[in-house]
Amino acid sequence: MTETVLFARQPILNRKQEVIAYELLFRDDVQTERAVIESDEKATSSVIINAFTSMQMSSVTNNKLAFINFPASMLKNMPDLSPDSVVLELLETIHYTPDVLEDVIELKKRGFRIALDDFLFKADSKKIVRYADIIKLDIQQINKNGQRKCMDIMAKLDVDFLAEKVETERQFIDCMSMNYKYFQGFFFSKPDLIKGHALAPDKWVVLELITELNQKELDIKKLYEIISRDSILSYKLLRLINSSFYRRAKEIESLHHGIVMLGVEKIKNWANVVALTQLETSSEALRHLALERARFSENLAFAVKGADPQIAFTVGLFSCLDAFTLKPLQELLTDLPLHESIKEALLHHRGVYGYLLHAIKAHERALWGKIKWQALGKVGLTEEVFEQAYQDALMLADGIVPILTERVDLPHSSNQVN
C-alpha cells in the first residue's frame, strides 16, 4: 500500500511582503493524533520523495525556492536536488561533529545555501555559523534583546536573518525595524483591525459589490447586471473562465455565455474572488491564502455527503475577509446576506463547513495533531483525499493569482464585455 505523505508549504516573504520561497513541512505518520514524526530522517525523505512523485518540485513551490529541513544523517547522501531550487535547513538538534562539518563544507562547494533553523547561540554553534547563509530566529522563543544580541555577535558575518513565527502585523513591524531580511509566519493574514470606523472608499465599494453578489434569489440576469457594471471585474472573470483550469473546446467569448455555462453559483464565487483581490491592501501571500482555503474547502466538500462545495468555497474565501478589509469579521458579517451556516462556520467553526475550515487552518500551519483524522475519515475524508485536495488547491492558486493581480487598463466604456 502506498504511504500517504502530508505536507504543507508556508510562505517566506521579503521586506516588501513578496513571496520569495516556501518552507515545506511534512508529516508521514497520519494515523496518530500526535504532532510528531518518528524520525527527522524519515520525515525529510518522505517529503522529498512525495514532492518528486506526486508533484514536481517546481509545481510544489510555484517555481520559487524550497526550504527543506535536513538531519545530519542525510547530508552525506543528499538526494539529487538542485542548489538553485533548494535551501538546506539544518535542524537545531544537529551536533556539529567534524564529519558533519565536512559534509556541510562539501555541500557549500556544490552551491547549496545553508539555513540554520530555530537558531540558538551555543558553544556548538560557533562551528557552523561561518558556513550559514541564513539564520532563522524564532521570535516567539527569543525576546527582542536576545535577537539583537544574536545579530550583534554575528554582525561581521555575511549572513541574512529570517524571523520565524511572525504572527501579527505589530510583530512584523518590530522585525522590520531590526536587521531581518526575511519573514515567515501568518502576520499577513492578521493585520491590525479597526473597530467601529468607516471603511475606506475602495473597501466600501468592494463590500457593496460582495453584498450584491451574495443576495438571496440571485438569478442570471441580476448577476450579469452586477458584474457588467465593472469592466475590470468582467474582464478578469472571462480570463479566469478561459484559463487552463476550465478546459473547454471553444473559448467563452461573453460574460453572459460564461454564466450560462458555469452557473450562477460558480460565477458568483469567482466574482467574490476577483472583487476581494482588487483591493490594494491585499498582499500576494494573502491572495494565495484566501484562494487556497477556498479551493481546499470546496474540494473537501465534494467528498462529504450533504455538503455544498459552493458554500464551502465561500467559507474558505471569506475566512480572510477581515484581513482584506481591515475590519473585524463579526462586524462585516452583520451586514452581509450570507447563509447562517457560512456565518457559523466563519465565526465559531461550527457545522460541517466550520469543521472543514478548522482542519484547513491546522493543516496550513502543519499542526497535524490538531486535525481529527478519525472524525474526518468517518465523513469520507481520508488522508489521500485530503492531500489531493490540498495539492489541487495549491496548483489552482498558483495559476489564478497572477491573473487576478495583473494590471488591466481598459477604456471607460460600458460595453467592453458583453
mmCIF file with all atom_site columns, C-alpha atoms in Angstrom, residues 271-414:
data_model
loop_
_atom_site.group_PDB
_atom_site.id
_atom_site.type_symbol
_atom_site.label_atom_id
_atom_site.label_alt_id
_atom_site.label_comp_id
_atom_site.label_asym_id
_atom_site.label_entity_id
_atom_site.label_seq_id
_atom_site.pdbx_PDB_ins_code
_atom_site.Cartn_x
_atom_site.Cartn_y
_atom_site.Cartn_z
_atom_site.occupancy
_atom_site.B_iso_or_equiv
_atom_site.pdbx_formal_charge
_atom_site.auth_seq_id
_atom_site.auth_comp_id
_atom_site.auth_asym_id
_atom_site.auth_atom_id
_atom_site.pdbx_PDB_model_num
ATOM 1   C CA . ALA A 1 271 ? -16.669 37.285 -8.777  1.00 0.00 ? 271 ALA A CA 1
ATOM 2   C CA . ASN A 1 272 ? -16.173 37.363 -4.991  1.00 0.00 ? 272 ASN A CA 1
ATOM 3   C CA . VAL A 1 273 ? -12.547 36.306 -5.515  1.00 0.00 ? 273 VAL A CA 1
ATOM 4   C CA . VAL A 1 274 ? -11.876 38.987 -8.136  1.00 0.00 ? 274 VAL A CA 1
ATOM 5   C CA . ALA A 1 275 ? -13.572 41.687 -6.063  1.00 0.00 ? 275 ALA A CA 1
ATOM 6   C CA . LEU A 1 276 ? -11.508 40.971 -2.936  1.00 0.00 ? 276 LEU A CA 1
ATOM 7   C CA . THR A 1 277 ? -8.186  40.650 -4.708  1.00 0.00 ? 277 THR A CA 1
ATOM 8   C CA . GLN A 1 278 ? -8.598  44.029 -6.409  1.00 0.00 ? 278 GLN A CA 1
ATOM 9   C CA . LEU A 1 279 ? -8.014  45.715 -3.041  1.00 0.00 ? 279 LEU A CA 1
ATOM 10  C CA . GLU A 1 280 ? -4.636  47.448 -2.896  1.00 0.00 ? 280 GLU A CA 1
ATOM 11  C CA . THR A 1 281 ? -4.104  46.314 0.704   1.00 0.00 ? 281 THR A CA 1
ATOM 12  C CA . SER A 1 282 ? -4.117  42.635 -0.246  1.00 0.00 ? 282 SER A CA 1
ATOM 13  C CA . SER A 1 283 ? -0.640  41.136 -0.452  1.00 0.00 ? 283 SER A CA 1
ATOM 14  C CA . GLU A 1 284 ? 0.450   38.293 -2.712  1.00 0.00 ? 284 GLU A CA 1
ATOM 15  C CA . ALA A 1 285 ? 0.585   35.931 0.258   1.00 0.00 ? 285 ALA A CA 1
ATOM 16  C CA . LEU A 1 286 ? -2.920  36.898 1.403   1.00 0.00 ? 286 LEU A CA 1
ATOM 17  C CA . ARG A 1 287 ? -4.391  36.374 -2.071  1.00 0.00 ? 287 ARG A CA 1
ATOM 18  C CA . HIS A 1 288 ? -2.785  32.949 -2.199  1.00 0.00 ? 288 HIS A CA 1
ATOM 19  C CA . LEU A 1 289 ? -4.030  32.034 1.264   1.00 0.00 ? 289 LEU A CA 1
ATOM 20  C CA . ALA A 1 290 ? -7.630  33.059 0.533   1.00 0.00 ? 290 ALA A CA 1
ATOM 21  C CA . LEU A 1 291 ? -7.754  31.185 -2.757  1.00 0.00 ? 291 LEU A CA 1
ATOM 22  C CA . GLU A 1 292 ? -6.027  28.107 -1.323  1.00 0.00 ? 292 GLU A CA 1
ATOM 23  C CA . ARG A 1 293 ? -8.541  27.957 1.535   1.00 0.00 ? 293 ARG A CA 1
ATOM 24  C CA . ALA A 1 294 ? -11.475 28.442 -0.836  1.00 0.00 ? 294 ALA A CA 1
ATOM 25  C CA . ARG A 1 295 ? -10.439 25.705 -3.254  1.00 0.00 ? 295 ARG A CA 1
ATOM 26  C CA . PHE A 1 296 ? -9.236  23.363 -0.485  1.00 0.00 ? 296 PHE A CA 1
ATOM 27  C CA . SER A 1 297 ? -12.580 23.683 1.299   1.00 0.00 ? 297 SER A CA 1
ATOM 28  C CA . GLU A 1 298 ? -14.509 23.210 -1.941  1.00 0.00 ? 298 GLU A CA 1
ATOM 29  C CA . ASN A 1 299 ? -12.529 20.076 -2.809  1.00 0.00 ? 299 ASN A CA 1
ATOM 30  C CA . LEU A 1 300 ? -13.075 18.548 0.626   1.00 0.00 ? 300 LEU A CA 1
ATOM 31  C CA . ALA A 1 301 ? -16.812 19.262 0.475   1.00 0.00 ? 301 ALA A CA 1
ATOM 32  C CA . PHE A 1 302 ? -17.125 17.164 -2.684  1.00 0.00 ? 302 PHE A CA 1
ATOM 33  C CA . ALA A 1 303 ? -16.196 14.124 -0.578  1.00 0.00 ? 303 ALA A CA 1
ATOM 34  C CA . VAL A 1 304 ? -18.621 14.886 2.276   1.00 0.00 ? 304 VAL A CA 1
ATOM 35  C CA . LYS A 1 305 ? -22.178 13.658 1.864   1.00 0.00 ? 305 LYS A CA 1
ATOM 36  C CA . GLY A 1 306 ? -24.691 16.513 2.070   1.00 0.00 ? 306 GLY A CA 1
ATOM 37  C CA . ALA A 1 307 ? -22.075 19.282 1.909   1.00 0.00 ? 307 ALA A CA 1
ATOM 38  C CA . ASP A 1 308 ? -22.362 22.009 -0.731  1.00 0.00 ? 308 ASP A CA 1
ATOM 39  C CA . PRO A 1 309 ? -18.981 22.684 -2.410  1.00 0.00 ? 309 PRO A CA 1
ATOM 40  C CA . GLN A 1 310 ? -20.070 26.214 -3.400  1.00 0.00 ? 310 GLN A CA 1
ATOM 41  C CA . ILE A 1 311 ? -20.839 27.122 0.219   1.00 0.00 ? 311 ILE A CA 1
ATOM 42  C CA . ALA A 1 312 ? -17.547 25.565 1.294   1.00 0.00 ? 312 ALA A CA 1
ATOM 43  C CA . PHE A 1 313 ? -15.717 27.709 -1.282  1.00 0.00 ? 313 PHE A CA 1
ATOM 44  C CA . THR A 1 314 ? -17.350 30.859 0.121   1.00 0.00 ? 314 THR A CA 1
ATOM 45  C CA . VAL A 1 315 ? -16.394 29.910 3.680   1.00 0.00 ? 315 VAL A CA 1
ATOM 46  C CA . GLY A 1 316 ? -12.761 29.379 2.720   1.00 0.00 ? 316 GLY A CA 1
ATOM 47  C CA . LEU A 1 317 ? -12.568 32.643 0.783   1.00 0.00 ? 317 LEU A CA 1
ATOM 48  C CA . PHE A 1 318 ? -14.346 34.791 3.370   1.00 0.00 ? 318 PHE A CA 1
ATOM 49  C CA . SER A 1 319 ? -12.215 33.400 6.203   1.00 0.00 ? 319 SER A CA 1
ATOM 50  C CA . CYS A 1 320 ? -9.728  36.089 5.070   1.00 0.00 ? 320 CYS A CA 1
ATOM 51  C CA . LEU A 1 321 ? -12.335 38.842 4.672   1.00 0.00 ? 321 LEU A CA 1
ATOM 52  C CA . ASP A 1 322 ? -11.139 40.700 7.769   1.00 0.00 ? 322 ASP A CA 1
ATOM 53  C CA . ALA A 1 323 ? -7.558  40.755 6.509   1.00 0.00 ? 323 ALA A CA 1
ATOM 54  C CA . PHE A 1 324 ? -8.648  42.156 3.136   1.00 0.00 ? 324 PHE A CA 1
ATOM 55  C CA . THR A 1 325 ? -10.842 44.912 4.589   1.00 0.00 ? 325 THR A CA 1
ATOM 56  C CA . LEU A 1 326 ? -9.052  45.603 7.917   1.00 0.00 ? 326 LEU A CA 1
ATOM 57  C CA . LYS A 1 327 ? -12.380 45.260 9.738   1.00 0.00 ? 327 LYS A CA 1
ATOM 58  C CA . PRO A 1 328 ? -13.373 42.639 12.354  1.00 0.00 ? 328 PRO A CA 1
ATOM 59  C CA . LEU A 1 329 ? -15.111 39.657 10.786  1.00 0.00 ? 329 LEU A CA 1
ATOM 60  C CA . GLN A 1 330 ? -18.083 39.853 13.144  1.00 0.00 ? 330 GLN A CA 1
ATOM 61  C CA . GLU A 1 331 ? -18.793 43.454 12.088  1.00 0.00 ? 331 GLU A CA 1
ATOM 62  C CA . LEU A 1 332 ? -18.528 42.582 8.409   1.00 0.00 ? 332 LEU A CA 1
ATOM 63  C CA . LEU A 1 333 ? -20.814 39.567 8.606   1.00 0.00 ? 333 LEU A CA 1
ATOM 64  C CA . THR A 1 334 ? -23.577 41.563 10.309  1.00 0.00 ? 334 THR A CA 1
ATOM 65  C CA . ASP A 1 335 ? -24.432 43.315 7.048   1.00 0.00 ? 335 ASP A CA 1
ATOM 66  C CA . LEU A 1 336 ? -23.618 40.578 4.540   1.00 0.00 ? 336 LEU A CA 1
ATOM 67  C CA . PRO A 1 337 ? -26.611 38.492 3.360   1.00 0.00 ? 337 PRO A CA 1
ATOM 68  C CA . LEU A 1 338 ? -24.826 35.179 3.852   1.00 0.00 ? 338 LEU A CA 1
ATOM 69  C CA . HIS A 1 339 ? -26.372 31.837 4.745   1.00 0.00 ? 339 HIS A CA 1
ATOM 70  C CA . GLU A 1 340 ? -26.348 31.216 8.503   1.00 0.00 ? 340 GLU A CA 1
ATOM 71  C CA . SER A 1 341 ? -24.184 28.112 8.043   1.00 0.00 ? 341 SER A CA 1
ATOM 72  C CA . ILE A 1 342 ? -21.482 30.316 6.495   1.00 0.00 ? 342 ILE A CA 1
ATOM 73  C CA . LYS A 1 343 ? -21.545 32.782 9.390   1.00 0.00 ? 343 LYS A CA 1
ATOM 74  C CA . GLU A 1 344 ? -21.462 29.972 11.977  1.00 0.00 ? 344 GLU A CA 1
ATOM 75  C CA . ALA A 1 345 ? -18.505 28.391 10.214  1.00 0.00 ? 345 ALA A CA 1
ATOM 76  C CA . LEU A 1 346 ? -16.564 31.655 9.970   1.00 0.00 ? 346 LEU A CA 1
ATOM 77  C CA . LEU A 1 347 ? -17.209 32.949 13.472  1.00 0.00 ? 347 LEU A CA 1
ATOM 78  C CA . HIS A 1 348 ? -17.342 29.753 15.533  1.00 0.00 ? 348 HIS A CA 1
ATOM 79  C CA . HIS A 1 349 ? -16.052 26.896 13.317  1.00 0.00 ? 349 HIS A CA 1
ATOM 80  C CA . ARG A 1 350 ? -19.443 25.241 13.761  1.00 0.00 ? 350 ARG A CA 1
ATOM 81  C CA . GLY A 1 351 ? -21.171 22.863 11.391  1.00 0.00 ? 351 GLY A CA 1
ATOM 82  C CA . VAL A 1 352 ? -19.601 20.824 8.622   1.00 0.00 ? 352 VAL A CA 1
ATOM 83  C CA . TYR A 1 353 ? -18.098 23.901 6.917   1.00 0.00 ? 353 TYR A CA 1
ATOM 84  C CA . GLY A 1 354 ? -16.633 25.165 10.168  1.00 0.00 ? 354 GLY A CA 1
ATOM 85  C CA . TYR A 1 355 ? -15.166 21.732 10.805  1.00 0.00 ? 355 TYR A CA 1
ATOM 86  C CA . LEU A 1 356 ? -13.515 21.751 7.392   1.00 0.00 ? 356 LEU A CA 1
ATOM 87  C CA . LEU A 1 357 ? -12.183 25.292 7.924   1.00 0.00 ? 357 LEU A CA 1
ATOM 88  C CA . HIS A 1 358 ? -10.685 24.304 11.279  1.00 0.00 ? 358 HIS A CA 1
ATOM 89  C CA . ALA A 1 359 ? -8.886  21.356 9.672   1.00 0.00 ? 359 ALA A CA 1
ATOM 90  C CA . ILE A 1 360 ? -7.625  23.542 6.815   1.00 0.00 ? 360 ILE A CA 1
ATOM 91  C CA . LYS A 1 361 ? -6.222  26.171 9.199   1.00 0.00 ? 361 LYS A CA 1
ATOM 92  C CA . ALA A 1 362 ? -4.441  23.477 11.220  1.00 0.00 ? 362 ALA A CA 1
ATOM 93  C CA . HIS A 1 363 ? -3.037  21.966 8.038   1.00 0.00 ? 363 HIS A CA 1
ATOM 94  C CA . GLU A 1 364 ? -1.595  25.226 6.692   1.00 0.00 ? 364 GLU A CA 1
ATOM 95  C CA . ARG A 1 365 ? 0.345   25.659 9.934   1.00 0.00 ? 365 ARG A CA 1
ATOM 96  C CA . ALA A 1 366 ? 1.438   21.990 9.910   1.00 0.00 ? 366 ALA A CA 1
ATOM 97  C CA . LEU A 1 367 ? -0.351  21.433 13.237  1.00 0.00 ? 367 LEU A CA 1
ATOM 98  C CA . TRP A 1 368 ? -1.036  17.824 12.312  1.00 0.00 ? 368 TRP A CA 1
ATOM 99  C CA . GLY A 1 369 ? -2.093  16.800 15.824  1.00 0.00 ? 369 GLY A CA 1
ATOM 100 C CA . LYS A 1 370 ? -4.991  19.279 15.788  1.00 0.00 ? 370 LYS A CA 1
ATOM 101 C CA . ILE A 1 371 ? -6.586  17.609 12.758  1.00 0.00 ? 371 ILE A CA 1
ATOM 102 C CA . LYS A 1 372 ? -9.085  14.963 13.881  1.00 0.00 ? 372 LYS A CA 1
ATOM 103 C CA . TRP A 1 373 ? -8.235  12.342 11.299  1.00 0.00 ? 373 TRP A CA 1
ATOM 104 C CA . GLN A 1 374 ? -10.565 9.666  12.627  1.00 0.00 ? 374 GLN A CA 1
ATOM 105 C CA . ALA A 1 375 ? -13.549 12.023 12.605  1.00 0.00 ? 375 ALA A CA 1
ATOM 106 C CA . LEU A 1 376 ? -12.690 13.206 9.093   1.00 0.00 ? 376 LEU A CA 1
ATOM 107 C CA . GLY A 1 377 ? -12.456 9.607  7.937   1.00 0.00 ? 377 GLY A CA 1
ATOM 108 C CA . LYS A 1 378 ? -15.995 8.927  9.110   1.00 0.00 ? 378 LYS A CA 1
ATOM 109 C CA . VAL A 1 379 ? -17.366 11.509 6.650   1.00 0.00 ? 379 VAL A CA 1
ATOM 110 C CA . GLY A 1 380 ? -15.266 10.247 3.762   1.00 0.00 ? 380 GLY A CA 1
ATOM 111 C CA . LEU A 1 381 ? -12.179 12.423 4.115   1.00 0.00 ? 381 LEU A CA 1
ATOM 112 C CA . THR A 1 382 ? -9.270  10.015 4.013   1.00 0.00 ? 382 THR A CA 1
ATOM 113 C CA . GLU A 1 383 ? -5.660  11.169 4.198   1.00 0.00 ? 383 GLU A CA 1
ATOM 114 C CA . GLU A 1 384 ? -5.337  10.579 0.451   1.00 0.00 ? 384 GLU A CA 1
ATOM 115 C CA . VAL A 1 385 ? -8.412  12.704 -0.332  1.00 0.00 ? 385 VAL A CA 1
ATOM 116 C CA . PHE A 1 386 ? -7.130  15.425 1.997   1.00 0.00 ? 386 PHE A CA 1
ATOM 117 C CA . GLU A 1 387 ? -3.716  15.525 0.332   1.00 0.00 ? 387 GLU A CA 1
ATOM 118 C CA . GLN A 1 388 ? -5.111  15.524 -3.207  1.00 0.00 ? 388 GLN A CA 1
ATOM 119 C CA . ALA A 1 389 ? -7.489  18.341 -2.281  1.00 0.00 ? 389 ALA A CA 1
ATOM 120 C CA . TYR A 1 390 ? -4.582  20.395 -0.928  1.00 0.00 ? 390 TYR A CA 1
ATOM 121 C CA . GLN A 1 391 ? -2.306  19.848 -3.910  1.00 0.00 ? 391 GLN A CA 1
ATOM 122 C CA . ASP A 1 392 ? -5.089  20.846 -6.295  1.00 0.00 ? 392 ASP A CA 1
ATOM 123 C CA . ALA A 1 393 ? -5.721  23.992 -4.223  1.00 0.00 ? 393 ALA A CA 1
ATOM 124 C CA . LEU A 1 394 ? -2.042  24.963 -4.455  1.00 0.00 ? 394 LEU A CA 1
ATOM 125 C CA . MET A 1 395 ? -1.957  24.470 -8.212  1.00 0.00 ? 395 MET A CA 1
ATOM 126 C CA . LEU A 1 396 ? -5.120  26.487 -8.739  1.00 0.00 ? 396 LEU A CA 1
ATOM 127 C CA . ALA A 1 397 ? -3.955  29.357 -6.518  1.00 0.00 ? 397 ALA A CA 1
ATOM 128 C CA . ASP A 1 398 ? -0.556  29.464 -8.209  1.00 0.00 ? 398 ASP A CA 1
ATOM 129 C CA . GLY A 1 399 ? -2.198  29.593 -11.635 1.00 0.00 ? 399 GLY A CA 1
ATOM 130 C CA . ILE A 1 400 ? -5.008  32.011 -10.831 1.00 0.00 ? 400 ILE A CA 1
ATOM 131 C CA . VAL A 1 401 ? -3.342  34.633 -8.609  1.00 0.00 ? 401 VAL A CA 1
ATOM 132 C CA . PRO A 1 402 ? -1.238  36.070 -11.492 1.00 0.00 ? 402 PRO A CA 1
ATOM 133 C CA . ILE A 1 403 ? -4.456  36.581 -13.488 1.00 0.00 ? 403 ILE A CA 1
ATOM 134 C CA . LEU A 1 404 ? -6.126  38.263 -10.532 1.00 0.00 ? 404 LEU A CA 1
ATOM 135 C CA . THR A 1 405 ? -3.235  40.629 -9.895  1.00 0.00 ? 405 THR A CA 1
ATOM 136 C CA . GLU A 1 406 ? -2.291  41.588 -13.445 1.00 0.00 ? 406 GLU A CA 1
ATOM 137 C CA . ARG A 1 407 ? -2.684  45.247 -14.269 1.00 0.00 ? 407 ARG A CA 1
ATOM 138 C CA . VAL A 1 408 ? -5.635  45.964 -16.543 1.00 0.00 ? 408 VAL A CA 1
ATOM 139 C CA . ASP A 1 409 ? -6.093  49.255 -18.388 1.00 0.00 ? 409 ASP A CA 1
ATOM 140 C CA . LEU A 1 410 ? -9.450  49.275 -20.135 1.00 0.00 ? 410 LEU A CA 1
ATOM 141 C CA . PRO A 1 411 ? -11.241 52.221 -21.774 1.00 0.00 ? 411 PRO A CA 1
ATOM 142 C CA . HIS A 1 412 ? -14.080 53.605 -19.673 1.00 0.00 ? 412 HIS A CA 1
ATOM 143 C CA . SER A 1 413 ? -16.930 52.080 -21.589 1.00 0.00 ? 413 SER A CA 1
ATOM 144 C CA . SER A 1 414 ? -19.983 50.130 -20.563 1.00 0.00 ? 414 SER A CA 1
#
